[in-house]
Coordinates of C-alpha atoms and ligand atoms in Angstrom, one line a residue:
T1 CA 0.1 -0.1 0.2
K2 CA 0.6 3.8 -0.3
T3 CA -0.1 6.7 2.0
V4 CA -1.3 9.6 -0.3
T5 CA -1.1 12.6 1.9
D6 CA -2.5 16.7 2.0
V7 CA -5.1 15.2 0.2
I8 CA -8.1 18.0 0.0
C9 CA -11.6 16.5 1.6
P10 CA -14.5 17.4 -1.2
F11 CA -17.7 17.7 1.0
C12 CA -17.9 21.0 3.1
G13 CA -16.9 24.6 2.5
T14 CA -14.2 23.8 5.2
L15 CA -12.2 21.5 2.2
C16 CA -9.9 20.1 5.0
D17 CA -6.5 20.4 3.2
D18 CA -4.5 17.5 5.7
L19 CA -6.2 14.2 5.1
E20 CA -4.0 11.0 4.5
V21 CA -5.5 8.1 2.0
V22 CA -4.0 4.7 2.2
V23 CA -4.5 3.4 -1.2
S24 CA -3.1 0.3 -2.8
D25 CA -0.2 0.4 -5.0
D26 CA -1.5 0.3 -8.4
G27 CA -3.7 3.2 -7.1
K28 CA -7.2 1.4 -8.3
E29 CA -8.3 0.6 -4.2
L30 CA -8.7 2.9 -1.7
L31 CA -8.7 1.2 1.5
E32 CA -8.1 3.7 4.5
V33 CA -9.0 7.5 5.3
Y34 CA -6.8 9.6 8.1
N35 CA -7.7 13.3 9.6
A36 CA -10.9 13.1 8.1
C37 CA -14.5 14.0 10.2
A38 CA -17.1 10.8 9.4
I39 CA -19.0 12.8 6.6
G40 CA -15.9 13.4 4.9
A41 CA -14.1 9.9 5.7
E42 CA -17.3 8.6 4.3
K43 CA -17.5 10.8 0.6
F44 CA -14.2 8.8 0.1
L45 CA -15.0 4.9 1.3
H46 CA -18.3 5.5 -0.6
S47 CA -16.2 5.5 -4.1
Q48 CA -15.5 1.8 -3.5
A49 CA -18.9 0.7 -2.6
K50 CA -19.5 -2.7 -4.4
D51 CA -22.9 -1.7 -5.6
R52 CA -22.1 1.7 -6.9
I53 CA -23.1 2.4 -10.3
T54 CA -20.5 3.1 -13.0
R55 CA -23.1 3.2 -16.3
P56 CA -25.2 5.6 -17.3
R57 CA -29.2 4.7 -17.0
M58 CA -32.1 5.8 -19.1
R59 CA -35.4 5.3 -17.1
Q60 CA -37.9 3.3 -19.1
E61 CA -41.7 4.0 -19.2
D62 CA -42.4 1.2 -17.0
G63 CA -40.2 3.0 -14.1
S64 CA -37.5 0.7 -14.6
W65 CA -34.0 1.5 -15.7
K66 CA -31.9 0.7 -18.6
E67 CA -28.3 1.2 -18.8
I68 CA -26.9 3.0 -21.8
S69 CA -23.5 4.1 -23.0
Y70 CA -22.0 7.6 -22.5
D71 CA -22.0 7.8 -25.7
E72 CA -25.7 8.1 -25.4
A73 CA -26.1 9.5 -22.6
V74 CA -24.3 12.3 -24.1
D75 CA -26.6 12.4 -27.1
Y76 CA -30.0 12.6 -25.2
T77 CA -28.5 15.6 -22.8
A78 CA -27.1 17.6 -25.8
K79 CA -30.3 16.8 -27.3
M80 CA -32.7 17.7 -25.0
L81 CA -30.9 21.3 -24.0
A82 CA -30.6 22.1 -27.9
D83 CA -34.4 21.3 -28.4
A84 CA -35.7 23.2 -25.1
K85 CA -36.6 26.9 -25.3
K86 CA -35.4 27.5 -22.1
P87 CA -33.4 24.7 -20.1
L88 CA -32.7 25.2 -16.2
M89 CA -29.0 23.7 -15.6
Y90 CA -28.7 23.8 -11.6
G91 CA -26.1 22.5 -8.8
W92 CA -22.8 22.7 -10.0
S93 CA -21.3 22.8 -6.2
S94 CA -20.0 19.5 -5.6
T95 CA -17.9 20.2 -8.8
N96 CA -14.2 21.7 -9.6
C97 CA -14.4 25.3 -11.5
E98 CA -12.9 23.4 -14.6
A99 CA -16.6 21.8 -14.6
Q100 CA -18.5 24.7 -13.6
S101 CA -16.3 26.7 -16.6
V102 CA -17.6 24.3 -19.7
G103 CA -21.3 24.1 -18.1
S104 CA -21.1 27.7 -18.6
E105 CA -20.1 27.6 -21.7
I106 CA -23.0 24.8 -22.5
G107 CA -25.5 27.8 -20.5
E108 CA -24.7 30.3 -23.2
A109 CA -24.8 28.2 -26.1
V110 CA -27.9 26.9 -25.4
G111 CA -29.9 29.9 -23.7
A112 CA -30.1 28.2 -20.2
V113 CA -30.7 29.0 -16.8
M114 CA -27.5 28.6 -14.6
D115 CA -28.2 28.4 -10.7
N116 CA -26.5 26.8 -8.0
T117 CA -27.3 25.8 -4.5
A118 CA -26.7 29.4 -2.6
T119 CA -30.4 29.7 -4.2
V120 CA -31.7 27.8 -1.6
C121 CA -28.6 28.8 1.1
H122 CA -26.4 31.6 0.8
G123 CA -28.0 33.4 -1.9
T124 CA -29.2 36.1 0.3
S125 CA -25.9 36.6 1.5
L126 CA -24.5 37.3 -1.7
I127 CA -27.5 39.5 -2.1
A128 CA -26.4 41.3 1.1
V129 CA -22.7 41.8 0.0
Q130 CA -23.6 42.9 -3.5
D131 CA -25.9 45.7 -1.5
I132 CA -22.9 46.8 1.3
G133 CA -19.9 44.8 0.8
I134 CA -18.4 42.8 3.4
P135 CA -15.5 43.0 5.9
S136 CA -14.1 39.7 5.8
C137 CA -11.0 37.7 6.1
T138 CA -9.3 34.2 5.3
L139 CA -9.7 31.0 7.9
G140 CA -5.9 31.2 8.1
E141 CA -6.3 34.9 10.0
V142 CA -9.3 32.9 11.8
K143 CA -6.8 30.7 13.7
N144 CA -3.6 32.9 14.3
R145 CA -5.6 35.8 15.0
A146 CA -9.4 35.4 16.6
D147 CA -10.0 35.4 19.9
R148 CA -13.8 36.1 20.0
I149 CA -15.6 33.7 18.0
L150 CA -19.2 34.2 17.7
F151 CA -21.7 31.3 15.5
W152 CA -25.2 33.0 14.4
G153 CA -27.2 30.1 13.0
C154 CA -25.5 28.0 12.3
N155 CA -24.4 24.3 13.7
P156 CA -20.9 23.3 12.7
A157 CA -20.7 20.6 14.7
H158 CA -22.8 19.0 12.8
A159 CA -22.4 20.8 9.2
H160 CA -18.7 21.5 9.5
P161 CA -17.3 18.8 11.5
R162 CA -13.8 19.8 11.6
H163 CA -13.7 23.7 11.5
M164 CA -14.1 24.5 15.2
S165 CA -10.6 22.5 15.7
R166 CA -8.6 23.5 12.7
Y167 CA -9.8 26.8 12.3
S168 CA -12.0 28.2 15.0
I169 CA -12.6 27.5 18.8
F170 CA -9.7 25.1 19.2
P171 CA -6.6 25.6 17.0
R172 CA -3.7 27.4 18.5
G173 CA -2.1 29.9 16.1
F174 CA 0.6 32.4 16.1
F175 CA -1.2 34.8 18.1
T176 CA -3.8 32.3 19.9
G177 CA -1.1 29.8 21.7
K178 CA -3.8 29.2 24.4
G179 CA -6.2 27.5 22.4
H180 CA -9.5 27.5 22.9
T181 CA -8.7 29.0 26.6
G182 CA -7.9 32.2 24.9
R183 CA -11.2 32.9 23.1
K184 CA -14.4 33.8 24.1
V185 CA -17.5 31.8 21.9
I186 CA -21.1 33.0 21.7
V187 CA -23.5 31.0 20.1
I188 CA -26.7 32.6 18.7
D189 CA -29.7 30.2 17.7
P190 CA -32.8 29.4 18.4
R191 CA -32.1 25.3 19.5
P192 CA -29.5 24.7 21.9
T193 CA -27.0 22.8 19.7
D194 CA -24.1 20.9 20.1
T195 CA -21.9 23.9 18.9
A196 CA -24.0 26.1 21.7
S197 CA -22.9 23.4 24.3
L198 CA -19.4 24.4 23.3
A199 CA -19.7 27.9 23.9
D200 CA -19.0 30.4 26.8
V201 CA -22.4 32.1 26.3
H202 CA -25.6 30.8 23.8
L203 CA -28.5 33.4 23.4
Q204 CA -31.3 31.8 22.5
V205 CA -32.9 33.9 20.1
E206 CA -36.3 33.6 19.1
Q207 CA -37.1 32.1 16.1
G208 CA -37.2 34.5 13.1
R209 CA -36.0 37.3 15.1
D210 CA -32.4 37.9 14.5
Y211 CA -33.1 41.5 13.0
E212 CA -34.2 42.6 15.7
L213 CA -31.6 41.2 18.0
L214 CA -29.1 42.2 15.3
S215 CA -30.4 46.1 15.6
A216 CA -29.8 45.5 19.5
F217 CA -26.4 44.9 19.6
R218 CA -25.3 47.9 17.2
I219 CA -27.4 49.7 20.0
A220 CA -25.5 48.0 22.9
F221 CA -21.7 49.0 21.8
R222 CA -22.8 52.8 21.5
G223 CA -24.4 52.1 25.4
E224 CA -28.0 53.3 24.5
Q225 CA -30.9 52.1 25.8
L226 CA -32.4 49.1 25.4
P227 CA -35.7 47.7 26.1
D228 CA -35.8 44.9 28.6
V229 CA -36.3 42.3 26.5
V230 CA -35.5 41.9 22.6
A231 CA -35.7 38.8 20.5
G232 CA -36.5 36.8 23.9
I233 CA -32.8 37.9 25.4
P234 CA -32.8 40.0 28.0
K235 CA -31.3 43.0 27.8
E236 CA -28.4 42.2 30.1
Q237 CA -27.3 39.8 28.3
I238 CA -26.9 41.3 25.5
Y239 CA -24.6 44.2 26.7
E240 CA -22.4 41.6 28.4
A241 CA -22.3 39.8 24.8
A242 CA -21.3 43.3 23.2
E243 CA -18.6 44.2 25.8
T244 CA -17.2 40.5 25.2
L245 CA -17.1 41.2 21.4
K246 CA -15.7 44.8 21.8
S247 CA -13.2 43.9 24.2
G248 CA -12.1 41.6 22.0
R249 CA -8.5 41.8 19.9
F250 CA -10.3 40.0 17.0
V251 CA -13.7 39.2 16.3
I252 CA -15.0 36.9 14.0
I253 CA -18.8 36.3 13.2
F254 CA -19.6 33.0 11.2
F255 CA -23.0 32.7 10.4
G256 CA -25.6 30.2 8.6
M257 CA -29.0 29.2 7.4
G258 CA -30.4 30.0 10.6
V259 CA -29.9 33.4 9.2
T260 CA -30.0 33.5 5.8
Q261 CA -33.1 31.6 5.0
S262 CA -35.3 32.8 8.3
L263 CA -37.3 35.9 8.3
G264 CA -35.5 39.1 7.3
K265 CA -33.1 36.9 4.7
N266 CA -30.7 39.3 2.5
H267 CA -31.7 42.2 5.2
N268 CA -30.2 39.9 8.7
I269 CA -27.3 40.2 6.5
D270 CA -27.3 43.6 6.0
I271 CA -27.1 44.1 9.2
A272 CA -24.9 41.5 10.7
I273 CA -22.4 43.5 8.1
A274 CA -23.3 46.2 9.5
V275 CA -22.4 44.7 13.2
T276 CA -19.3 44.0 12.0
R277 CA -18.8 47.7 10.8
D278 CA -19.6 49.1 13.9
L279 CA -16.9 46.9 16.3
N280 CA -14.0 47.8 13.5
E281 CA -14.9 51.1 15.6
Y282 CA -13.5 49.4 18.5
T283 CA -11.0 46.5 17.4
K284 CA -10.6 44.4 14.1
A285 CA -13.9 41.9 13.2
A286 CA -14.3 40.1 10.5
I287 CA -18.0 38.0 8.9
M288 CA -17.6 35.4 6.8
P289 CA -20.7 32.7 5.9
M290 CA -20.3 29.1 7.0
R291 CA -21.0 28.0 3.0
G292 CA -21.9 24.0 2.7
H293 CA -20.9 22.3 -0.4
Y294 CA -17.3 22.3 -0.9
N295 CA -17.2 23.9 -4.3
V296 CA -20.4 26.5 -3.9
T297 CA -18.2 29.1 -3.3
G298 CA -16.2 28.3 -6.4
S299 CA -19.0 28.2 -8.8
G300 CA -20.0 31.7 -7.9
Q301 CA -16.3 32.7 -8.0
V302 CA -16.9 31.2 -11.7
W303 CA -20.3 32.9 -12.5
G304 CA -18.9 36.4 -11.0
W305 CA -15.6 36.4 -13.9
L306 CA -17.9 35.4 -16.1
Y307 CA -21.4 37.5 -16.0
G308 CA -20.8 39.2 -12.8
F309 CA -23.6 37.6 -11.3
P310 CA -22.9 34.6 -8.5
Y311 CA -26.0 32.9 -8.9
A312 CA -29.4 32.6 -11.1
V313 CA -28.0 33.9 -13.9
D314 CA -30.2 33.5 -16.7
L315 CA -28.9 33.5 -20.3
S316 CA -31.9 32.4 -22.2
R317 CA -32.1 36.1 -23.5
G318 CA -28.3 35.8 -25.3
F319 CA -27.3 38.0 -22.6
A320 CA -26.9 37.8 -18.6
R321 CA -29.7 38.3 -16.3
Y322 CA -29.9 38.2 -12.5
N323 CA -33.3 38.6 -10.5
P324 CA -33.4 36.5 -8.0
G325 CA -37.0 35.6 -6.9
E326 CA -37.9 35.5 -11.0
T327 CA -34.4 33.6 -11.7
T328 CA -34.2 31.8 -9.4
S329 CA -34.6 27.5 -9.4
N330 CA -37.6 27.1 -7.8
D331 CA -39.6 30.3 -9.0
L332 CA -39.0 29.0 -12.6
L333 CA -39.9 25.9 -11.6
R334 CA -43.5 26.7 -9.9
R335 CA -43.9 29.3 -12.9
D336 CA -43.2 26.6 -15.2
E337 CA -40.8 28.7 -16.7
V338 CA -38.1 25.9 -18.2
D339 CA -38.9 22.9 -20.0
A340 CA -35.6 20.8 -19.4
V341 CA -33.6 20.8 -16.1
F342 CA -30.1 19.4 -15.9
V343 CA -28.5 18.8 -12.6
L344 CA -25.0 18.8 -11.8
G345 CA -23.3 17.9 -8.6
S346 CA -26.7 18.3 -6.5
D347 CA -29.8 17.0 -5.0
P348 CA -32.3 19.3 -5.4
G349 CA -34.7 16.2 -5.1
A350 CA -33.5 16.1 -1.5
H351 CA -33.8 20.0 -0.9
F352 CA -36.3 21.4 -2.8
P353 CA -40.0 21.8 -2.1
F354 CA -42.2 18.8 -2.7
S355 CA -43.7 21.3 -5.4
S356 CA -40.5 22.0 -7.4
V357 CA -39.4 18.1 -7.2
K358 CA -42.2 17.2 -9.0
K359 CA -41.7 19.4 -11.8
I360 CA -38.4 18.2 -12.2
Y361 CA -40.0 14.6 -12.7
D362 CA -43.0 16.2 -14.9
R363 CA -40.1 17.4 -17.7
P364 CA -37.1 16.1 -19.8
A365 CA -34.5 15.7 -16.8
V366 CA -31.0 14.6 -16.4
A367 CA -28.9 14.3 -13.5
I368 CA -24.9 14.0 -13.5
D369 CA -23.8 12.6 -10.2
P370 CA -21.9 9.7 -8.5
H371 CA -24.5 8.5 -6.1
E372 CA -28.2 7.1 -6.7
T373 CA -30.1 10.2 -4.8
P374 CA -33.5 11.3 -4.8
T375 CA -32.9 13.4 -7.7
T376 CA -31.9 11.0 -9.8
E377 CA -34.4 8.5 -8.9
V378 CA -36.9 11.8 -10.3
C379 CA -34.9 12.1 -13.7
N380 CA -35.0 10.1 -17.4
V381 CA -31.2 9.9 -17.5
H382 CA -29.0 9.5 -14.5
V383 CA -24.9 9.7 -15.6
P384 CA -22.5 8.5 -13.0
V385 CA -19.4 10.4 -13.1
A386 CA -16.1 9.9 -11.1
F387 CA -15.8 11.6 -7.9
V388 CA -13.9 14.8 -7.9
G389 CA -11.2 15.5 -5.3
V390 CA -10.7 11.6 -5.2
E391 CA -10.6 10.2 -8.8
T392 CA -10.1 13.4 -10.5
G393 CA -8.6 16.4 -9.4
G394 CA -9.2 20.1 -10.0
C395 CA -9.7 23.4 -8.6
A396 CA -12.2 24.2 -5.7
Y397 CA -12.9 27.7 -3.3
R398 CA -12.9 27.1 0.2
M399 CA -15.9 29.2 2.3
D400 CA -12.9 32.2 2.6
N401 CA -12.7 32.3 -1.4
V402 CA -9.3 30.8 -0.9
P403 CA -8.6 28.0 -4.1
I404 CA -7.4 25.0 -3.5
E405 CA -6.7 22.5 -5.8
T406 CA -7.9 19.1 -5.2
R407 CA -6.2 16.0 -5.1
K408 CA -6.8 12.9 -7.4
V409 CA -6.0 9.7 -5.0
V410 CA -7.5 6.9 -6.7
E411 CA -8.3 5.6 -10.4
P412 CA -12.1 5.0 -10.9
P413 CA -13.8 2.3 -11.8
E414 CA -12.5 1.9 -15.7
G415 CA -14.4 3.6 -18.3
M416 CA -16.0 6.1 -16.3
M417 CA -16.2 9.8 -17.0
T418 CA -15.3 13.1 -15.1
D419 CA -17.7 15.7 -14.7
E420 CA -15.7 17.8 -16.9
E421 CA -15.0 15.2 -19.5
F422 CA -18.5 14.3 -19.9
L423 CA -19.8 18.3 -20.2
K424 CA -16.9 18.7 -23.2
H425 CA -19.0 15.5 -25.0
V426 CA -22.1 17.5 -24.6
L427 CA -20.9 20.7 -25.6
A428 CA -18.8 18.5 -28.7
R429 CA -22.7 17.3 -29.8
I430 CA -24.6 20.9 -28.9
K431 CA -21.9 22.5 -31.6
E432 CA -22.9 19.6 -33.9
I433 CA -26.5 19.7 -33.5
K434 CA -26.6 23.5 -34.1
G435 CA -24.3 23.1 -37.2
E436 CA -21.4 25.4 -35.6
Ligands
SF4_501 FE1 -14.3 17.3 5.0 FE2 -15.6 19.1 5.7 FE3 -15.3 17.2 7.7 FE4 -13.0 18.7 7.3 S1 -15.2 19.3 8.1 S2 -12.9 17.0 6.8 S3 -13.8 19.6 4.8 S4 -16.6 17.1 6.1

């Protein structure tokens, strides 16, 4: 056996880069994964599943699946996209930037709407950032400098399990040699989460009242009067938490979907950014969204530099339009505005409302995914591909917008395509169909 070191974990936005993977001498079998959390290790080990689907399959009229060749899958996908008036090309968060780039070329060729998982996640954060900017930093700065950590509406103990040990609560950094004993941790969450149980202070905000509490922090920083209770939190606790933040040398605010997808949406993020700016009157402070999929940040980057918009990009008129609420996947599906669906690197079947999933089922749809998922089961064609970050490399962006080159550690099953290869074939076939 041999051990591959400095392997990147392609699961969550933490993109841990210190994994060690033991593979057989011929590089065909992955045997063991060290340093990853349980969900990260499972991603690697799942590539070795004995019942893994390794060839494309097409759903038959009776609901059963028939194996087809990659050529047939390429042909079906190219024709579906070329024939559609306005296809939706959704996902893109669990693949590399190279595939996102080829996918965008296809989107331009067929006039698709390109949308990623931010549409149901941190899209509201992106709107706020475009509106007022963001004072942010890297996770390295957090590790080395932050002595006040605020987790707002996120639960890294479950969603980003090594975030706390590598970057936020526990690590010893250059100016944070005492590790967690030198840091104060505040968690703001309506639920008593496992992250909250590690905090010095847990403020159990009432559900949906984050905006009020964030406003109260701004008032408390200035020492002005608060009502006795705000969003379920007694004012004494708010003044105390505000003082804890102001007295730090470096404050970092991490926020998750508890703030981005609750009442107030992008306005919550506007004011969270304003809180960060206020704190910079007293100390150094930064704020960072806890991005979920390992390369959702990368798809925002790719579309940012191609179109100027990070998600919900409508290319159907021959130029890029962006209007969240109109050009976002669920809104398009609900209004029957798209006539074909292509999904890559995401599982809307598991995460979209049932009404949207039914719309995917009702029209021609193709899913590109290494796994069998609820999405693959409602599509006409499922194309299994090599695991990015395991069986092929490529660029991914960590949650702090740092690009990291993922590594190939093991060979994919014989004859399997990568996302990028499949997309390149589809693009070439679309050009043939269009006579270009
Ligand atoms: Fe992978 Fe995230 Fe776990 Fe790190 S924290 S090992 S990136 S799943």
